[in-house]
Each structure stands twice: as structure tokens, then as C-alpha cells.
Amino acid sequence: MTPRKTGADDPVAGSVGIRAEGDVDEQELAYIRAKVRAALDRPGLPPAIGEVRISRATAHHAGLPWTAGGEIRVGREVVVVHAREASAHELADRMQDRLRAQVERLTHRGDAARRVAEPPPWRGGRAGEEQG
């Protein structure tokens, strides 16, 4: 089967595209697109660029026929996510959770790097809570 690119006219968040392979119908694809959009559309988040690939195995005996993989650049950082599930809805939910967790890590890591440590008490900093 040849992959079909969807979402070119309607990018998910920034320029994140969704590519589907196998027997993926439009309703399932729309649900996956909405979940990825929900994970990446946050105020203050740099633009996201990349692609998420969705695949459904045609073999009926496959335990987890739905697979997804994505490589998305958020600002200067790269987020890579993979998931395998039994249904399209479970796959979309798992992808949203993993994307959101990695984006949270990126934003908090950036916040922690910008903080300035207060000098220790012997260099003029506060010694702790003031007692009154």
C-alpha cells in the first residue's frame, strides 16, 4: 500500500502533517489529528514542524495493528514519539499523552535553565525564612 499524505491543506499545529498507511478511514484520521493538535496547540509554545505517520496492519491476527511514529521539531528541540495500540482511539490518546509529556518536559527544562540561583548567605543572600 502506498502512503497517503493527509492534512496538507489543514496542518495540525504549525506545519505538522499526518501521513496514513493502510486501512485508515477519515473519522479515525480526524480523531488522531484532533488529539495531536490538542497536544501541540499551547500558548507560548514555539512553532511545531514535522510529521506523524499512522499505520494500520492488514493482518487480522495482529494484536496491536495500529502504530504511530512522529518526529516533530518544537522550536529548536526535536520530539520523537512512537506508539502501538489495538484501536485508533487508543492510539490517538496514547500519542496525545506522549506528545504532551515531552512538550511539558521541554518547556520546564527551558524554564529551569533561565532561572538564576540566589547567592548563598555568606555571599549576601537570604539565610532562609525571616522570623518575626
PDB file of C-alpha atoms in Angstrom:
ATOM      1  CA  MET A   1       0.000   0.000   0.000  1.00  0.00           C
ATOM      2  CA  THR A   2       1.191   3.438  -0.724  1.00  0.00           C
ATOM      3  CA  PRO A   3       1.143   6.072   1.971  1.00  0.00           C
ATOM      4  CA  ARG A   4      -1.234   8.935   1.553  1.00  0.00           C
ATOM      5  CA  LYS A   5      -0.473  12.317   2.942  1.00  0.00           C
ATOM      6  CA  THR A   6      -3.328  13.997   4.691  1.00  0.00           C
ATOM      7  CA  GLY A   7      -3.552  17.286   6.456  1.00  0.00           C
ATOM      8  CA  ALA A   8      -1.516  19.199   3.903  1.00  0.00           C
ATOM      9  CA  ASP A   9      -4.320  21.725   3.495  1.00  0.00           C
ATOM     10  CA  ASP A  10      -5.133  21.698   7.226  1.00  0.00           C
ATOM     11  CA  PRO A  11      -1.880  21.460   9.178  1.00  0.00           C
ATOM     12  CA  VAL A  12      -2.204  20.160  12.705  1.00  0.00           C
ATOM     13  CA  ALA A  13      -0.192  22.750  14.634  1.00  0.00           C
ATOM     14  CA  GLY A  14       2.203  24.849  12.647  1.00  0.00           C
ATOM     15  CA  SER A  15       3.387  22.592   9.853  1.00  0.00           C
ATOM     16  CA  VAL A  16       2.844  19.152  11.373  1.00  0.00           C
ATOM     17  CA  GLY A  17       1.463  16.759   8.790  1.00  0.00           C
ATOM     18  CA  ILE A  18      -0.260  13.412   9.239  1.00  0.00           C
ATOM     19  CA  ARG A  19       0.638  10.555   6.911  1.00  0.00           C
ATOM     20  CA  ALA A  20      -1.545   7.427   6.866  1.00  0.00           C
ATOM     21  CA  GLU A  21      -0.768   3.941   5.537  1.00  0.00           C
ATOM     22  CA  GLY A  22      -3.125   1.021   5.317  1.00  0.00           C
ATOM     23  CA  ASP A  23      -6.846   0.916   6.013  1.00  0.00           C
ATOM     24  CA  VAL A  24      -7.341   4.196   7.913  1.00  0.00           C
ATOM     25  CA  ASP A  25     -10.693   5.878   7.434  1.00  0.00           C
ATOM     26  CA  GLU A  26     -11.326   9.616   7.611  1.00  0.00           C
ATOM     27  CA  GLN A  27     -13.096   9.569  11.004  1.00  0.00           C
ATOM     28  CA  GLU A  28     -10.166   7.803  12.673  1.00  0.00           C
ATOM     29  CA  LEU A  29      -7.735  10.152  10.979  1.00  0.00           C
ATOM     30  CA  ALA A  30      -9.725  13.205  12.098  1.00  0.00           C
ATOM     31  CA  TYR A  31      -9.686  11.957  15.705  1.00  0.00           C
ATOM     32  CA  ILE A  32      -5.912  11.396  15.590  1.00  0.00           C
ATOM     33  CA  ARG A  33      -5.415  14.827  14.016  1.00  0.00           C
ATOM     34  CA  ALA A  34      -7.502  16.468  16.775  1.00  0.00           C
ATOM     35  CA  LYS A  35      -5.506  14.744  19.520  1.00  0.00           C
ATOM     36  CA  VAL A  36      -2.149  15.748  18.021  1.00  0.00           C
ATOM     37  CA  ARG A  37      -3.440  19.306  17.597  1.00  0.00           C
ATOM     38  CA  ALA A  38      -4.543  19.363  21.253  1.00  0.00           C
ATOM     39  CA  ALA A  39      -1.084  18.289  22.410  1.00  0.00           C
ATOM     40  CA  LEU A  40       0.793  20.873  20.321  1.00  0.00           C
ATOM     41  CA  ASP A  41      -1.522  23.909  20.415  1.00  0.00           C
ATOM     42  CA  ARG A  42      -0.481  25.669  23.597  1.00  0.00           C
ATOM     43  CA  PRO A  43       0.057  29.352  24.238  1.00  0.00           C
ATOM     44  CA  GLY A  44       3.723  30.283  24.376  1.00  0.00           C
ATOM     45  CA  LEU A  45       4.884  27.137  22.586  1.00  0.00           C
ATOM     46  CA  PRO A  46       7.249  27.703  19.642  1.00  0.00           C
ATOM     47  CA  PRO A  47       6.004  26.639  16.193  1.00  0.00           C
ATOM     48  CA  ALA A  48       5.977  22.893  15.589  1.00  0.00           C
ATOM     49  CA  ILE A  49       7.226  21.398  12.316  1.00  0.00           C
ATOM     50  CA  GLY A  50       7.282  17.720  11.423  1.00  0.00           C
ATOM     51  CA  GLU A  51       5.277  14.660  10.541  1.00  0.00           C
ATOM     52  CA  VAL A  52       3.316  11.914  12.288  1.00  0.00           C
ATOM     53  CA  ARG A  53       2.962   8.586  10.472  1.00  0.00           C
ATOM     54  CA  ILE A  54      -0.056   6.381  11.207  1.00  0.00           C
ATOM     55  CA  SER A  55      -0.168   2.784  10.034  1.00  0.00           C
ATOM     56  CA  ARG A  56      -2.718   0.006  10.361  1.00  0.00           C
ATOM     57  CA  ALA A  57      -1.658  -3.583   9.746  1.00  0.00           C
ATOM     58  CA  THR A  58      -3.898  -5.519   7.392  1.00  0.00           C
ATOM     59  CA  ALA A  59      -3.289  -8.844   9.145  1.00  0.00           C
ATOM     60  CA  HIS A  60      -6.264  -9.763  11.325  1.00  0.00           C
ATOM     61  CA  HIS A  61      -4.145 -11.753  13.753  1.00  0.00           C
ATOM     62  CA  ALA A  62      -2.010  -8.761  14.769  1.00  0.00           C
ATOM     63  CA  GLY A  63      -2.548  -7.959  18.441  1.00  0.00           C
ATOM     64  CA  LEU A  64      -1.699  -4.269  18.110  1.00  0.00           C
ATOM     65  CA  PRO A  65      -2.360  -3.383  14.468  1.00  0.00           C
ATOM     66  CA  TRP A  66      -2.197   0.410  14.935  1.00  0.00           C
ATOM     67  CA  THR A  67       1.229   2.032  15.016  1.00  0.00           C
ATOM     68  CA  ALA A  68       2.283   5.657  15.022  1.00  0.00           C
ATOM     69  CA  GLY A  69       5.601   7.400  14.889  1.00  0.00           C
ATOM     70  CA  GLY A  70       6.442  11.023  14.702  1.00  0.00           C
ATOM     71  CA  GLU A  71       9.375  13.363  14.627  1.00  0.00           C
ATOM     72  CA  ILE A  72       8.395  16.919  15.412  1.00  0.00           C
ATOM     73  CA  ARG A  73      10.641  19.934  15.856  1.00  0.00           C
ATOM     74  CA  VAL A  74       9.308  22.282  18.536  1.00  0.00           C
ATOM     75  CA  GLY A  75      11.405  25.427  18.405  1.00  0.00           C
ATOM     76  CA  ARG A  76      14.998  24.170  18.489  1.00  0.00           C
ATOM     77  CA  GLU A  77      14.171  20.839  20.160  1.00  0.00           C
ATOM     78  CA  VAL A  78      13.153  17.569  18.490  1.00  0.00           C
ATOM     79  CA  VAL A  79      10.362  15.451  19.939  1.00  0.00           C
ATOM     80  CA  VAL A  80      10.194  11.805  18.858  1.00  0.00           C
ATOM     81  CA  VAL A  81       7.141   9.704  19.754  1.00  0.00           C
ATOM     82  CA  HIS A  82       6.136   6.129  18.990  1.00  0.00           C
ATOM     83  CA  ALA A  83       3.021   4.207  19.989  1.00  0.00           C
ATOM     84  CA  ARG A  84       1.317   0.866  19.297  1.00  0.00           C
ATOM     85  CA  GLU A  85      -2.280   0.150  20.202  1.00  0.00           C
ATOM     86  CA  ALA A  86      -5.263  -2.048  19.382  1.00  0.00           C
ATOM     87  CA  SER A  87      -7.568   0.719  18.126  1.00  0.00           C
ATOM     88  CA  ALA A  88      -7.296   4.133  16.506  1.00  0.00           C
ATOM     89  CA  HIS A  89      -8.805   5.896  19.520  1.00  0.00           C
ATOM     90  CA  GLU A  90      -6.370   4.251  21.931  1.00  0.00           C
ATOM     91  CA  LEU A  91      -3.507   5.144  19.589  1.00  0.00           C
ATOM     92  CA  ALA A  92      -4.611   8.793  19.384  1.00  0.00           C
ATOM     93  CA  ASP A  93      -4.949   9.036  23.162  1.00  0.00           C
ATOM     94  CA  ARG A  94      -1.517   7.482  23.707  1.00  0.00           C
ATOM     95  CA  MET A  95       0.084   9.811  21.136  1.00  0.00           C
ATOM     96  CA  GLN A  96      -1.521  12.829  22.801  1.00  0.00           C
ATOM     97  CA  ASP A  97      -0.253  11.759  26.234  1.00  0.00           C
ATOM     98  CA  ARG A  98       3.276  11.151  24.990  1.00  0.00           C
ATOM     99  CA  LEU A  99       3.441  14.367  22.965  1.00  0.00           C
ATOM    100  CA  ARG A 100       2.071  16.417  25.848  1.00  0.00           C
ATOM    101  CA  ALA A 101       4.540  14.862  28.308  1.00  0.00           C
ATOM    102  CA  GLN A 102       7.525  15.547  26.082  1.00  0.00           C
ATOM    103  CA  VAL A 103       6.407  19.105  25.341  1.00  0.00           C
ATOM    104  CA  GLU A 104       5.949  19.687  29.096  1.00  0.00           C
ATOM    105  CA  ARG A 105       9.498  18.443  29.685  1.00  0.00           C
ATOM    106  CA  LEU A 106      10.822  20.787  27.025  1.00  0.00           C
ATOM    107  CA  THR A 107       9.045  23.824  28.418  1.00  0.00           C
ATOM    108  CA  HIS A 108      10.007  23.112  32.025  1.00  0.00           C
ATOM    109  CA  ARG A 109      13.597  22.356  31.099  1.00  0.00           C
ATOM    110  CA  GLY A 110      13.790  25.731  29.363  1.00  0.00           C
ATOM    111  CA  ASP A 111      12.266  27.488  32.378  1.00  0.00           C
ATOM    112  CA  ALA A 112      14.721  25.860  34.781  1.00  0.00           C
ATOM    113  CA  ALA A 113      17.690  26.820  32.614  1.00  0.00           C
ATOM    114  CA  ARG A 114      16.740  30.514  32.711  1.00  0.00           C
ATOM    115  CA  ARG A 115      16.418  30.743  36.482  1.00  0.00           C
ATOM    116  CA  VAL A 116      19.156  32.482  38.377  1.00  0.00           C
ATOM    117  CA  ALA A 117      20.223  30.901  41.630  1.00  0.00           C
ATOM    118  CA  GLU A 118      20.168  33.125  44.682  1.00  0.00           C
ATOM    119  CA  PRO A 119      23.602  33.606  46.265  1.00  0.00           C
ATOM    120  CA  PRO A 120      24.319  31.689  49.486  1.00  0.00           C
ATOM    121  CA  PRO A 121      24.042  33.501  52.845  1.00  0.00           C
ATOM    122  CA  TRP A 122      27.808  34.011  53.161  1.00  0.00           C
ATOM    123  CA  ARG A 123      27.722  35.972  49.891  1.00  0.00           C
ATOM    124  CA  GLY A 124      24.887  38.293  50.811  1.00  0.00           C
ATOM    125  CA  GLY A 125      21.862  36.101  50.078  1.00  0.00           C
ATOM    126  CA  ARG A 126      18.978  35.425  52.435  1.00  0.00           C
ATOM    127  CA  ALA A 127      19.617  32.853  55.134  1.00  0.00           C
ATOM    128  CA  GLY A 128      16.114  31.421  54.883  1.00  0.00           C
ATOM    129  CA  GLU A 129      12.694  32.471  56.074  1.00  0.00           C
ATOM    130  CA  GLU A 130      12.681  35.614  58.174  1.00  0.00           C
ATOM    131  CA  GLN A 131      11.421  35.032  61.681  1.00  0.00           C
ATOM    132  CA  GLY A 132       9.209  37.703  63.204  1.00  0.00           C
TER     133      GLY A 132
END
